[in-house]
Each structure stands twice: as structure tokens, then as C-alpha cells.
Amino acid sequence: MFALVDCNNFYASCERVFNPALRNRPVIVLSNNDGCIIARSEEAKALGIQMGTPFFKCREMLERYKVVVFSSNYPLYGDMSSRVMTTLSALAPEIEMYSIDEAFLDMSSFKRYDLAAYAKHIRKSVRQYTGIPVSVGIAPTKTLAKVASRLAKKRPEYQGVCLLDTHDAIRSALQITKVEDVWGIGRQSSRLLHAERIETAADLADASAAWVRKHLHIVGSRIQAELNGESCLAMELVRPVKQSICTSRSFGRNVTTKEELEQAVATFAGKCAFKLRKEKALASMVTVFIGTSAFDEKDEYWGTQTVSLCYPTQDSIALLRASHLLLDALFKGGYAYKKAGVIVSGIVPEQSACMTLSLFHDEQESRNEREKKLMEVMDGINGRYGRGAVRLAAEHSEGWKPNQERLSPCYTTRWGDIIEVNV
DNA sequence: TCTGGGGTCCTAGGACCC
DNA sequence: TCTGGGGTCCTAGGACCC
């Protein structure tokens, strides 16, 4: 058996934990750059506020209903997430952190337990230790656990817990679940399925296996098998090394000069390098992309270019140099740029034996050592005195900084913010 | 005026090998 | 000039997830 523990309205709930005045009030959280709505409390959902709505389109309505609006505060959500995960780790022998607000728990060794009672215990514990409300779904496969947790969350009569442990319970759960709400069935597949009169999860479970294999491919076949109780997706206990790391942002205003784009791209390259060092990994390719607003059709430009590095690196300066060369090739004057990003890929572990060696071996060794020490010192200072205490001179955010007008304090990760709260 | 960011996996098709 | 069978690797694009 698998349990899926899913935090309710996670970002909105995080904002509430440290601000009790927000209880029972509609709360929403905006995407980066205060662009669109990405999280809503139950009260906000009840007002009919839709996920993904652009902020500017519903601003008036939000004010009218006195909805509390936050910019997204990822340091806070990341820290709250690890508190939830730590709590869950003590409640099951094995846990897979599936996303920032969800985890699968291995329940196979709980056969002699009352699983429904245990799910309630999980729910109560997370609430008590972190302040975050969660829903728990338990079932024989991951896909069914997803179905269960969704019902636990949507249907008040379940009180946050749904156990699917008998054939009948599974069947009726599948019958009340629309096929597009099944994990792994997206927009395209739903369209295809509806055209075949496959409307519910139960219909998909019963559909011709050959048809599913032909039209939804191997992924769809696995979903179908999982709905029928055959477990195809195992617990993934160790997170595999990332294959690519991306840092990108929309700009707070239009950016027209190359200098400002250089500053943005330098900042993203530095951030990618930092993420690589945190992953204990090296990258061997760099991609830079820049673009105008996706909503400005008449003056559109979207450029992307990739370069292979001579040898894999996690050095901020090396990635910055490569990124600037790519930007040189991409930049075209006369456009109002709205977004840029850096992606590093071809990632190998730091201690990898298959690292490409330079022809000039000795030179590379000493250079790598110097780079490495410099980055260690930089990360050390920033770890102690706060992000951005030291940075490369090319990193700058004046011109392009995303909007973040409604940011809450970093209650759990910054001393300065806590003091501010007390005052 | 204003519309997010960060990922993974799979497939098809091309180029190439013996 | 015609002809077979089996394989790998890479890339672009699509679909999906949170």
C-alpha cells in the first residue's frame, strides 16, 4: 500500500501559519513577478477565483472581496516543505518526496494496522508540528493513492482521509473521478479519451488495453494498469542527479539594452552555478534564451542558443563567460525584452570518473583548484551573511528585477525578518 | 501597464554502424 | 544495379507534472 500525503493549498497555508489573522480569510499567492494566481485558500476558491488567472485581470474583484494577496516567498515555502517532510519521515519507514508539497509513504509494512486511523494520525501530526493542513490518500498503487488523496481533499465528508483498500471502494472512487483528473492524463489525452466516450477513471480502467497502448503509449498503459490495482510505479527513495538546471525570470519592466540583459543573464548564470555546487555536480553545456512578451505578437523575438564547454564546471565565472558569449550571438537591438534564462545541462556528478580531461592536464588541475577555492569562499560568506553578500560584479538586478510587491517576511530563514515581525 | 518557473519522460526520425 | 536485418546515438518536439 502507498500513502500520498498532499498539503492543502500549500503556499497559502504557509502564509497563514505565521499570520493567524489570515485564518478564515480568502488568501492567494501570486507567481513570480506578481503575474498570475498560483495558490488559493479554500475561501478564495469559494469566491470562484481560478488557478492561473492573471493578477491584473481580477485585481478589482480581489479588492472588493478583501482577498489577501501575497507575492511568492520561496525561501518560506521551501523551509516549510522540509519541516513537513521531516515530520513524515518519522511516520513511515520510507518516504518519497514527490514535490514541494507532496510525499508518498510506503505503507506495505503496516498490514496489521488500522490504516484509516493511521492516516488520521499522520494528518494530526503534520498539523501539530508544522501548522500545515494535509490530505491523506491510501491505496494499492501510486495512481490510486493520488485518486484517494484527491477525494480526501475535495469531499468534506472524508475529513481529509481516504482509504481505498477493497475492490468496491476502488470501483466507486474511480466512478466518481473524471478521467482528466487522473494523474498523468493531461489536456491532450483527455480530448482523445472523451472522443472515445471514456469519461471517468473507471471507464479508462475498463477500456481496451490495445487501444490505450496504441493511443496513449506506454505511459497510458501504465496508468491503466495502476487504476486496475497493478502497481507499476515504485517508490523512488533517492532523488536522481538532475539532468538540467534552469534559472529564468520575467522582468519587472521591458528591457531594451544589452547591458541590462547582460546583468540579468550574469545573475542567472551565477545562480545556476550555485545550484550546481549545491547538487555537487558539474555541467558541460550552457543554454541562454531571451524573449519578448509572449503576448506581444507583432514584435516578437525568441532566441535560444547552446554551447558545449571544454570541460564540465560548476564555476560561476566560467558559466558567466559562456553565457555572455551566447548572449552576444542572440541579442538583437530594437526589441522590448521581457524574459531571459540560463539552463545548464550535460550534468555529471562532482566525483565522476568520466570527466573530460583537458589536453593541458597540469594547467587545468591547478585552475580547477583555484576556481573551486574561490567558489567555496564565496558560498561560505553568503551562507553566513546572507545571499548576495558577495557576488560577481556583473550580477546586477536594478533594471530587470521582477515585481514582488506583496512579499511576506521569511519567518523561518532570516533573523532580520523575525525581528521585524516582533517590532 | 500588468499574463510563472522548473522539471521529466517518451516518441519519431535521421544518421550512422556492422 | 539490386538486395536484409539488427542495432546505437542524438535531437526536436510533444505531453505531462507540480
CSV table of C-alpha atoms (C1' of nucleotides) in Angstrom, one decimal:
chain,number,residue,atom,x,y,z
A,1,MET,CA,0.0,0.0,0.0
A,2,PHE,CA,1.0,3.6,-0.7
A,3,ALA,CA,0.0,6.7,1.1
A,4,LEU,CA,0.0,10.0,-0.6
A,5,VAL,CA,0.2,13.0,1.7
A,6,ASP,CA,-0.7,16.2,0.0
A,7,CYS,CA,-0.5,19.7,1.6
A,8,ASN,CA,-3.8,21.6,1.2
A,9,ASN,CA,-3.4,24.9,-0.7
A,10,PHE,CA,0.3,24.7,0.3
A,11,TYR,CA,1.6,28.2,-0.4
A,12,ALA,CA,-1.5,29.9,1.0
A,13,SER,CA,-1.3,27.6,4.1
A,14,CYS,CA,2.4,28.6,4.6
A,15,GLU,CA,1.5,32.3,4.7
A,16,ARG,CA,-1.2,31.5,7.3
A,17,VAL,CA,1.0,29.6,9.7
A,18,PHE,CA,2.8,32.7,10.9
A,19,ASN,CA,-0.1,35.1,10.5
A,20,PRO,CA,-3.2,33.8,12.4
A,21,ALA,CA,-5.1,36.9,11.4
A,22,LEU,CA,-5.4,35.3,7.9
A,23,ARG,CA,-7.4,32.3,9.2
A,24,ASN,CA,-10.9,32.0,7.6
A,25,ARG,CA,-10.0,34.8,5.2
A,26,PRO,CA,-9.5,34.4,1.4
A,27,VAL,CA,-5.8,34.3,0.7
A,28,ILE,CA,-4.0,34.0,-2.7
A,29,VAL,CA,-0.4,33.7,-3.7
A,30,LEU,CA,1.0,35.1,-7.0
A,31,SER,CA,3.6,33.7,-9.3
A,32,ASN,CA,7.0,35.3,-9.7
A,33,ASN,CA,6.8,38.9,-11.0
A,34,ASP,CA,3.3,39.0,-9.4
A,35,GLY,CA,2.0,37.7,-12.7
A,36,CYS,CA,-0.8,35.2,-12.0
A,37,ILE,CA,-2.5,33.4,-9.2
A,38,ILE,CA,-0.8,30.1,-8.3
A,39,ALA,CA,-2.3,29.3,-4.9
A,40,ARG,CA,-5.7,29.9,-3.3
A,41,SER,CA,-7.1,29.2,0.2
A,42,GLU,CA,-10.5,27.4,0.4
A,43,GLU,CA,-12.2,30.8,0.9
A,44,ALA,CA,-10.6,32.1,-2.2
A,45,LYS,CA,-11.6,29.1,-4.2
A,46,ALA,CA,-15.2,29.5,-2.9
A,47,LEU,CA,-15.1,33.0,-4.4
A,48,GLY,CA,-14.6,31.4,-7.8
A,49,ILE,CA,-11.0,32.6,-8.2
A,50,GLN,CA,-9.4,30.4,-10.8
A,51,MET,CA,-5.9,29.0,-10.8
A,52,GLY,CA,-3.6,30.7,-13.3
A,53,THR,CA,-5.7,33.9,-13.6
A,54,PRO,CA,-3.5,36.9,-14.4
A,55,PHE,CA,-3.5,39.2,-11.4
A,56,PHE,CA,-4.3,42.4,-13.3
A,57,LYS,CA,-7.5,40.8,-14.7
A,58,CYS,CA,-9.0,40.3,-11.3
A,59,ARG,CA,-7.5,42.9,-9.2
A,60,GLU,CA,-10.7,44.9,-8.6
A,61,MET,CA,-12.6,41.8,-7.7
A,62,LEU,CA,-9.9,40.8,-5.2
A,63,GLU,CA,-10.1,44.2,-3.5
A,64,ARG,CA,-13.9,44.0,-3.4
A,65,TYR,CA,-13.8,40.8,-1.5
A,66,LYS,CA,-10.9,41.8,0.6
A,67,VAL,CA,-8.7,38.9,-0.6
A,68,VAL,CA,-5.2,38.9,1.0
A,69,VAL,CA,-2.7,38.8,-1.8
A,70,PHE,CA,1.0,37.7,-1.5
A,71,SER,CA,4.0,37.6,-3.8
A,72,SER,CA,5.5,34.1,-3.7
A,73,ASN,CA,8.1,33.6,-1.0
A,74,TYR,CA,10.1,30.5,-2.0
A,75,PRO,CA,12.5,30.6,1.0
A,76,LEU,CA,9.5,30.3,3.3
A,77,TYR,CA,7.7,27.6,1.3
A,78,GLY,CA,10.9,25.6,0.8
A,79,ASP,CA,11.6,25.6,4.6
A,80,MET,CA,8.0,24.7,5.5
A,81,SER,CA,8.2,21.9,3.0
A,82,SER,CA,11.3,20.4,4.7
A,83,ARG,CA,9.6,20.6,8.0
A,84,VAL,CA,6.6,18.7,6.7
A,85,MET,CA,8.9,16.1,5.1
A,86,THR,CA,10.9,15.7,8.3
A,87,THR,CA,7.7,15.1,10.2
A,88,LEU,CA,6.5,12.5,7.6
A,89,SER,CA,9.9,10.7,7.7
A,90,ALA,CA,9.3,9.8,11.3
A,91,LEU,CA,5.9,8.3,10.4
A,92,ALA,CA,6.8,5.7,7.8
A,93,PRO,CA,9.9,3.5,7.0
A,94,GLU,CA,10.3,5.0,3.6
A,95,ILE,CA,9.2,8.3,2.0
A,96,GLU,CA,9.5,9.7,-1.5
A,97,MET,CA,9.4,13.5,-1.6
A,98,TYR,CA,7.5,13.8,-4.8
A,99,SER,CA,7.1,17.6,-4.9
A,100,ILE,CA,7.4,20.6,-2.7
A,101,ASP,CA,4.0,19.8,-1.1
A,102,GLU,CA,3.5,16.0,-1.7
A,103,ALA,CA,5.1,12.8,-0.5
A,104,PHE,CA,4.5,9.1,-1.0
A,105,LEU,CA,4.8,6.9,2.1
A,106,ASP,CA,5.5,3.2,1.9
A,107,MET,CA,2.7,1.5,3.9
A,108,SER,CA,3.5,-2.1,2.9
A,109,SER,CA,4.7,-2.9,6.4
A,110,PHE,CA,1.5,-1.6,8.0
A,111,LYS,CA,-0.7,-4.5,7.0
A,112,ARG,CA,-1.8,-5.2,10.6
A,113,TYR,CA,-2.6,-1.6,11.3
A,114,ASP,CA,-5.9,0.2,11.0
A,115,LEU,CA,-4.8,2.3,8.1
A,116,ALA,CA,-7.6,4.8,8.3
A,117,ALA,CA,-6.7,5.5,11.9
A,118,TYR,CA,-3.1,5.8,11.0
A,119,ALA,CA,-3.9,8.3,8.2
A,120,LYS,CA,-5.7,10.4,10.7
A,121,HIS,CA,-2.6,10.2,12.9
A,122,ILE,CA,-0.4,11.4,10.1
A,123,ARG,CA,-2.7,14.3,9.4
A,124,LYS,CA,-2.9,15.3,13.0
A,125,SER,CA,0.9,15.1,13.5
A,126,VAL,CA,1.8,17.3,10.5
A,127,ARG,CA,-0.8,19.8,11.6
A,128,GLN,CA,0.6,19.9,15.1
A,129,TYR,CA,4.3,20.0,14.2
A,130,THR,CA,4.2,22.4,11.2
A,131,GLY,CA,0.8,24.1,11.2
A,132,ILE,CA,0.1,22.8,7.7
A,133,PRO,CA,-3.2,21.0,6.9
A,134,VAL,CA,-2.8,17.9,4.7
A,135,SER,CA,-4.9,15.3,3.0
A,136,VAL,CA,-4.0,11.6,3.0
A,137,GLY,CA,-4.9,9.0,0.4
A,138,ILE,CA,-4.0,5.3,0.8
A,139,ALA,CA,-4.3,2.7,-1.9
A,140,PRO,CA,-2.5,-0.3,-3.5
A,141,THR,CA,-0.9,1.8,-6.3
A,142,LYS,CA,0.5,5.3,-6.5
A,143,THR,CA,-2.1,6.3,-9.1
A,144,LEU,CA,-4.9,5.1,-6.9
A,145,ALA,CA,-3.3,6.8,-3.9
A,146,LYS,CA,-3.5,10.0,-6.0
A,147,VAL,CA,-7.2,9.4,-6.7
A,148,ALA,CA,-7.7,8.8,-3.0
A,149,SER,CA,-6.0,11.9,-1.8
A,150,ARG,CA,-7.9,14.0,-4.3
A,151,LEU,CA,-11.2,12.7,-2.9
A,152,ALA,CA,-9.9,13.2,0.7
A,153,LYS,CA,-9.3,16.8,-0.2
A,154,LYS,CA,-12.4,17.6,-2.3
A,155,ARG,CA,-15.1,15.8,-0.3
A,156,PRO,CA,-15.7,17.3,3.1
A,157,GLU,CA,-17.3,14.0,4.3
A,158,TYR,CA,-13.9,12.2,4.1
A,159,GLN,CA,-12.4,14.7,6.6
A,160,GLY,CA,-9.1,14.7,4.8
A,161,VAL,CA,-8.6,10.9,4.8
A,162,CYS,CA,-9.5,8.4,2.1
A,163,LEU,CA,-8.6,4.7,2.2
A,164,LEU,CA,-9.1,2.6,-0.9
A,165,ASP,CA,-8.4,-1.0,0.3
A,166,THR,CA,-11.3,-3.0,-1.1
A,167,HIS,CA,-12.4,-3.7,-4.7
A,168,ASP,CA,-15.7,-2.0,-4.1
A,169,ALA,CA,-14.1,1.1,-2.5
A,170,ILE,CA,-11.7,1.4,-5.5
A,171,ARG,CA,-14.5,1.0,-8.1
A,172,SER,CA,-16.8,3.6,-6.6
A,173,ALA,CA,-13.8,6.0,-6.3
A,174,LEU,CA,-13.0,5.5,-9.9
A,175,GLN,CA,-16.6,6.1,-11.0
A,176,ILE,CA,-16.7,9.5,-9.3
A,177,THR,CA,-13.4,10.6,-10.7
A,178,LYS,CA,-13.3,12.3,-14.1
A,179,VAL,CA,-10.7,10.9,-16.4
A,180,GLU,CA,-9.0,14.3,-16.8
A,181,ASP,CA,-8.4,14.3,-13.0
A,182,VAL,CA,-6.3,11.1,-13.2
A,183,TRP,CA,-2.6,11.6,-12.5
A,184,GLY,CA,-0.8,11.6,-15.9
A,185,ILE,CA,-3.9,12.4,-18.0
A,186,GLY,CA,-3.4,15.9,-19.4
A,187,ARG,CA,-5.3,18.0,-21.8
A,188,GLN,CA,-4.4,16.2,-25.0
A,189,SER,CA,-5.1,12.7,-23.6
A,190,SER,CA,-8.4,13.9,-22.1
A,191,ARG,CA,-9.6,15.1,-25.5
A,192,LEU,CA,-8.7,11.8,-27.1
A,193,LEU,CA,-10.4,9.9,-24.3
A,194,HIS,CA,-13.6,11.9,-24.4
A,195,ALA,CA,-13.9,11.4,-28.1
A,196,GLU,CA,-13.9,7.7,-27.3
A,197,ARG,CA,-16.6,8.1,-24.7
A,198,ILE,CA,-14.1,7.4,-21.9
A,199,GLU,CA,-15.3,9.8,-19.3
A,200,THR,CA,-14.4,8.5,-15.9
A,201,ALA,CA,-11.4,6.8,-14.3
A,202,ALA,CA,-13.5,3.7,-14.2
A,203,ASP,CA,-14.1,3.9,-18.0
A,204,LEU,CA,-10.3,4.2,-18.5
A,205,ALA,CA,-9.6,1.2,-16.3
A,206,ASP,CA,-12.1,-0.8,-18.4
A,207,ALA,CA,-11.0,0.4,-21.8
A,208,SER,CA,-9.4,-1.9,-24.4
A,209,ALA,CA,-5.8,-2.3,-23.3
A,210,ALA,CA,-4.7,-2.4,-27.0
A,211,TRP,CA,-6.4,0.9,-27.7
A,212,VAL,CA,-4.8,2.5,-24.7
A,213,ARG,CA,-1.4,1.2,-25.7
A,214,LYS,CA,-1.8,2.4,-29.2
A,215,HIS,CA,-3.0,5.9,-28.5
A,216,LEU,CA,-1.7,6.7,-25.0
A,217,HIS,CA,1.5,4.7,-25.4
A,218,ILE,CA,3.5,3.1,-22.7
A,219,VAL,CA,2.7,5.9,-20.2
A,220,GLY,CA,-1.1,5.4,-20.6
A,221,SER,CA,-0.8,1.7,-20.3
A,222,ARG,CA,0.9,2.1,-17.0
A,223,ILE,CA,-1.8,4.4,-15.8
A,224,GLN,CA,-4.5,1.9,-16.8
A,225,ALA,CA,-2.7,-0.9,-15.1
A,226,GLU,CA,-2.3,1.2,-11.9
A,227,LEU,CA,-6.0,2.0,-11.9
A,228,ASN,CA,-6.7,-1.7,-12.1
A,229,GLY,CA,-4.6,-2.2,-9.0
A,230,GLU,CA,-1.4,-3.4,-10.6
A,231,SER,CA,1.5,-1.4,-9.2
A,232,CYS,CA,3.9,-0.2,-12.0
A,233,LEU,CA,5.4,2.8,-10.2
A,234,ALA,CA,7.7,2.0,-7.4
A,235,MET,CA,8.9,4.3,-4.5
A,236,GLU,CA,11.8,6.4,-5.6
A,237,LEU,CA,13.8,6.9,-2.5
A,238,VAL,CA,16.8,8.7,-3.7
A,239,ARG,CA,16.4,11.7,-5.9
A,240,PRO,CA,18.4,11.1,-9.1
A,241,VAL,CA,21.0,13.7,-10.0
A,242,LYS,CA,19.3,16.5,-12.0
A,243,GLN,CA,19.7,16.3,-15.8
A,244,SER,CA,19.4,20.0,-16.2
A,245,ILE,CA,19.1,23.1,-14.0
A,246,CYS,CA,17.3,26.3,-15.2
A,247,THR,CA,17.2,29.8,-13.8
A,248,SER,CA,14.9,32.2,-15.6
A,249,ARG,CA,12.7,35.2,-14.8
A,250,SER,CA,10.2,37.5,-16.4
A,251,PHE,CA,11.3,41.1,-16.0
A,252,GLY,CA,9.5,43.7,-13.9
A,253,ARG,CA,9.6,46.0,-16.9
A,254,ASN,CA,10.6,45.9,-20.5
A,255,VAL,CA,14.4,45.7,-21.0
A,256,THR,CA,15.8,47.1,-24.2
A,257,THR,CA,19.5,47.5,-23.6
A,258,LYS,CA,22.2,44.8,-23.9
A,259,GLU,CA,23.8,45.9,-20.7
A,260,GLU,CA,20.7,45.1,-18.7
A,261,LEU,CA,20.3,41.8,-20.4
A,262,GLU,CA,23.9,41.0,-19.6
A,263,GLN,CA,23.3,41.8,-15.9
A,264,ALA,CA,20.2,39.5,-15.9
A,265,VAL,CA,22.0,36.7,-17.7
A,266,ALA,CA,25.0,37.0,-15.4
A,267,THR,CA,22.7,36.7,-12.3
A,268,PHE,CA,21.0,33.6,-13.8
A,269,ALA,CA,24.4,32.0,-14.6
A,270,GLY,CA,25.6,32.7,-11.1
A,271,LYS,CA,22.5,31.1,-9.7
A,272,CYS,CA,22.8,28.0,-11.9
A,273,ALA,CA,26.5,27.7,-10.8
A,274,PHE,CA,25.4,27.9,-7.1
A,275,LYS,CA,22.7,25.3,-7.7
A,276,LEU,CA,25.3,23.0,-9.3
A,277,ARG,CA,27.6,23.3,-6.3
A,278,LYS,CA,24.7,22.5,-4.0
A,279,GLU,CA,24.0,19.4,-6.1
A,280,LYS,CA,27.7,18.5,-6.1
A,281,ALA,CA,27.6,18.4,-9.8
A,282,LEU,CA,29.3,19.8,-12.9
A,283,ALA,CA,27.6,20.9,-16.2
A,284,SER,CA,29.1,20.6,-19.6
A,285,MET,CA,26.6,22.6,-21.6
A,286,VAL,CA,25.1,26.1,-21.2
A,287,THR,CA,21.9,27.4,-22.9
A,288,VAL,CA,20.8,31.0,-22.9
A,289,PHE,CA,17.4,32.2,-24.0
A,290,ILE,CA,15.9,35.7,-24.3
A,291,GLY,CA,12.5,36.7,-25.5
A,292,THR,CA,9.9,39.4,-25.8
A,293,SER,CA,6.5,39.2,-24.2
A,294,ALA,CA,4.6,36.1,-25.4
A,295,PHE,CA,1.5,38.3,-25.6
A,296,ASP,CA,3.0,40.8,-27.9
A,297,GLU,CA,2.5,39.2,-31.3
A,298,LYS,CA,3.5,41.9,-33.6
A,299,ASP,CA,7.0,42.5,-32.4
A,300,GLU,CA,8.0,39.0,-31.3
A,301,TYR,CA,11.5,37.6,-30.9
A,302,TRP,CA,12.6,34.5,-29.2
A,303,GLY,CA,16.2,33.4,-29.3
A,304,THR,CA,18.0,30.4,-27.8
A,305,GLN,CA,21.5,29.1,-28.2
A,306,THR,CA,23.6,26.4,-26.6
A,307,VAL,CA,27.3,25.9,-26.3
A,308,SER,CA,29.4,22.9,-25.1
A,309,LEU,CA,32.1,23.7,-22.6
A,310,CYS,CA,35.7,22.5,-22.9
A,311,TYR,CA,35.3,20.7,-19.6
A,312,PRO,CA,32.4,20.3,-17.1
A,313,THR,CA,32.3,23.0,-14.5
A,314,GLN,CA,30.4,24.5,-11.5
A,315,ASP,CA,32.4,27.7,-11.5
A,316,SER,CA,30.3,30.9,-11.6
A,317,ILE,CA,32.9,32.8,-13.7
A,318,ALA,CA,33.2,30.1,-16.4
A,319,LEU,CA,29.4,29.8,-16.7
A,320,LEU,CA,29.1,33.6,-16.8
A,321,ARG,CA,31.7,33.9,-19.6
A,322,ALA,CA,29.9,31.2,-21.7
A,323,SER,CA,26.5,32.9,-21.1
A,324,HIS,CA,27.7,36.2,-22.2
A,325,LEU,CA,29.2,34.8,-25.4
A,326,LEU,CA,25.8,33.2,-26.1
A,327,LEU,CA,24.0,36.5,-25.4
A,328,ASP,CA,26.3,38.3,-27.8
A,329,ALA,CA,25.1,35.9,-30.5
A,330,LEU,CA,21.5,36.2,-29.5
A,331,PHE,CA,21.0,39.8,-28.9
A,332,LYS,CA,19.1,41.9,-31.4
A,333,GLY,CA,18.5,45.6,-30.8
A,334,GLY,CA,15.2,47.2,-31.1
A,335,TYR,CA,13.1,44.7,-29.1
A,336,ALA,CA,11.4,45.0,-25.7
A,337,TYR,CA,12.7,42.0,-23.9
A,338,LYS,CA,10.5,40.6,-21.1
A,339,LYS,CA,12.2,37.4,-20.2
A,340,ALA,CA,15.5,35.6,-20.1
A,341,GLY,CA,17.1,32.5,-18.7
A,342,VAL,CA,20.1,30.2,-18.4
A,343,ILE,CA,20.0,26.4,-18.5
A,344,VAL,CA,22.9,24.2,-17.6
A,345,SER,CA,22.9,20.6,-18.8
A,346,GLY,CA,25.1,17.6,-19.6
A,347,ILE,CA,25.4,17.2,-15.8
A,348,VAL,CA,27.9,14.8,-14.2
A,349,PRO,CA,28.5,14.2,-10.5
A,350,GLU,CA,31.4,16.0,-9.0
A,351,GLN,CA,33.3,12.8,-8.2
A,352,SER,CA,32.7,11.4,-11.6
A,353,ALA,CA,35.3,9.2,-13.3
A,354,CYS,CA,34.2,10.1,-16.8
A,355,MET,CA,35.1,13.8,-16.6
A,356,THR,CA,36.6,15.1,-19.8
A,357,LEU,CA,40.2,16.0,-19.3
A,358,SER,CA,41.9,18.9,-20.9
A,359,LEU,CA,44.8,18.4,-23.3
A,360,PHE,CA,46.8,20.6,-21.0
A,361,HIS,CA,46.3,18.5,-17.9
A,362,ASP,CA,48.5,20.2,-15.4
A,363,GLU,CA,47.2,23.6,-16.2
A,364,GLN,CA,43.6,22.5,-15.8
A,365,GLU,CA,44.2,20.9,-12.5
A,366,SER,CA,45.6,24.0,-10.9
A,367,ARG,CA,43.0,26.2,-12.4
A,368,ASN,CA,40.2,24.0,-11.2
A,369,GLU,CA,41.6,24.1,-7.7
A,370,ARG,CA,41.8,27.9,-7.7
A,371,GLU,CA,38.2,28.2,-9.0
A,372,LYS,CA,37.0,25.7,-6.5
A,373,LYS,CA,38.5,27.5,-3.5
A,374,LEU,CA,37.2,30.9,-4.7
A,375,MET,CA,33.6,29.5,-5.0
A,376,GLU,CA,33.9,27.8,-1.6
A,377,VAL,CA,34.9,31.1,0.0
A,378,MET,CA,32.1,32.9,-1.8
A,379,ASP,CA,29.4,30.4,-0.8
A,380,GLY,CA,30.8,30.4,2.7
A,381,ILE,CA,30.4,34.2,3.1
A,382,ASN,CA,27.0,34.2,1.5
A,383,GLY,CA,25.9,31.3,3.8
A,384,ARG,CA,26.9,33.3,6.8
A,385,TYR,CA,26.0,36.8,5.9
A,386,GLY,CA,23.1,36.2,3.6
A,387,ARG,CA,22.5,35.7,-0.1
A,388,GLY,CA,24.2,38.3,-2.3
A,389,ALA,CA,26.7,39.4,0.4
A,390,VAL,CA,29.4,38.9,-2.2
A,391,ARG,CA,28.7,38.4,-5.9
A,392,LEU,CA,30.3,38.8,-9.2
A,393,ALA,CA,30.4,42.4,-10.3
A,394,ALA,CA,28.4,41.5,-13.5
A,395,GLU,CA,25.5,40.3,-11.5
A,396,HIS,CA,23.0,43.1,-11.1
A,397,SER,CA,19.3,43.4,-10.8
A,398,GLU,CA,18.4,47.0,-11.0
A,399,GLY,CA,17.0,47.2,-14.5
A,400,TRP,CA,15.1,43.9,-14.7
A,401,LYS,CA,14.2,42.9,-11.2
A,402,PRO,CA,10.8,41.1,-11.1
A,403,ASN,CA,7.9,42.7,-9.2
A,404,GLN,CA,7.5,41.4,-5.7
A,405,GLU,CA,5.3,44.0,-4.0
A,406,ARG,CA,3.5,41.8,-1.5
A,407,LEU,CA,6.2,39.7,-0.1
A,408,SER,CA,5.7,38.3,3.4
A,409,PRO,CA,8.7,38.0,5.8
A,410,CYS,CA,11.0,35.0,5.6
A,411,TYR,CA,9.8,33.9,9.1
A,412,THR,CA,11.9,30.8,9.3
A,413,THR,CA,15.1,31.6,7.4
A,414,ARG,CA,16.1,35.1,8.1
A,415,TRP,CA,16.8,36.6,11.6
A,416,GLY,CA,16.2,40.1,10.3
A,417,ASP,CA,12.7,39.3,9.2
A,418,ILE,CA,11.8,37.8,12.6
A,419,ILE,CA,13.0,40.9,14.5
A,420,GLU,CA,10.9,43.0,12.1
A,421,VAL,CA,7.8,40.9,13.0
A,422,ASN,CA,8.4,41.4,16.7
A,423,VAL,CA,8.6,45.1,16.4
B,1,DT,C1',0.5,49.0,-17.9
B,2,DC,C1',0.1,44.1,-16.0
B,3,DT,C1',0.0,37.1,-18.2
B,4,DG,C1',5.4,32.0,-13.6
B,5,DG,C1',9.2,28.8,-13.1
B,6,DG,C1',11.3,24.4,-13.0
B,7,DG,C1',11.4,19.9,-14.3
B,8,DT,C1',10.8,14.7,-16.5
B,9,DC,C1',9.8,11.1,-19.9
B,10,DC,C1',8.6,9.3,-24.4
B,11,DT,C1',8.4,9.0,-29.5
B,12,DA,C1',9.7,9.6,-34.1
B,13,DG,C1',13.0,10.3,-37.3
B,14,DG,C1',17.7,10.9,-39.0
B,15,DA,C1',22.4,9.5,-39.2
B,16,DC,C1',25.3,6.1,-38.7
B,17,DC,C1',27.4,1.3,-37.7
B,18,DC,C1',28.1,-3.8,-38.9
C,1,DT,C1',22.1,-2.4,-60.2
C,2,DC,C1',19.7,-4.9,-56.9
C,3,DT,C1',19.4,-6.5,-52.0
C,4,DG,C1',18.4,-7.6,-45.2
C,5,DG,C1',18.4,-7.4,-40.6
C,6,DG,C1',19.8,-5.5,-36.4
C,7,DG,C1',21.5,-2.1,-33.7
C,8,DT,C1',23.0,2.7,-31.3
C,9,DC,C1',23.0,7.6,-30.6
C,10,DC,C1',21.2,12.1,-31.0
C,11,DT,C1',17.8,15.7,-31.4
C,12,DA,C1',13.4,18.0,-31.7
C,13,DG,C1',9.0,18.2,-30.2
C,14,DG,C1',5.1,16.8,-27.5
C,15,DA,C1',2.9,15.8,-23.3
C,16,DC,C1',2.8,15.8,-18.7
C,17,DC,C1',3.8,17.1,-13.7
C,18,DC,C1',3.8,20.5,-9.5
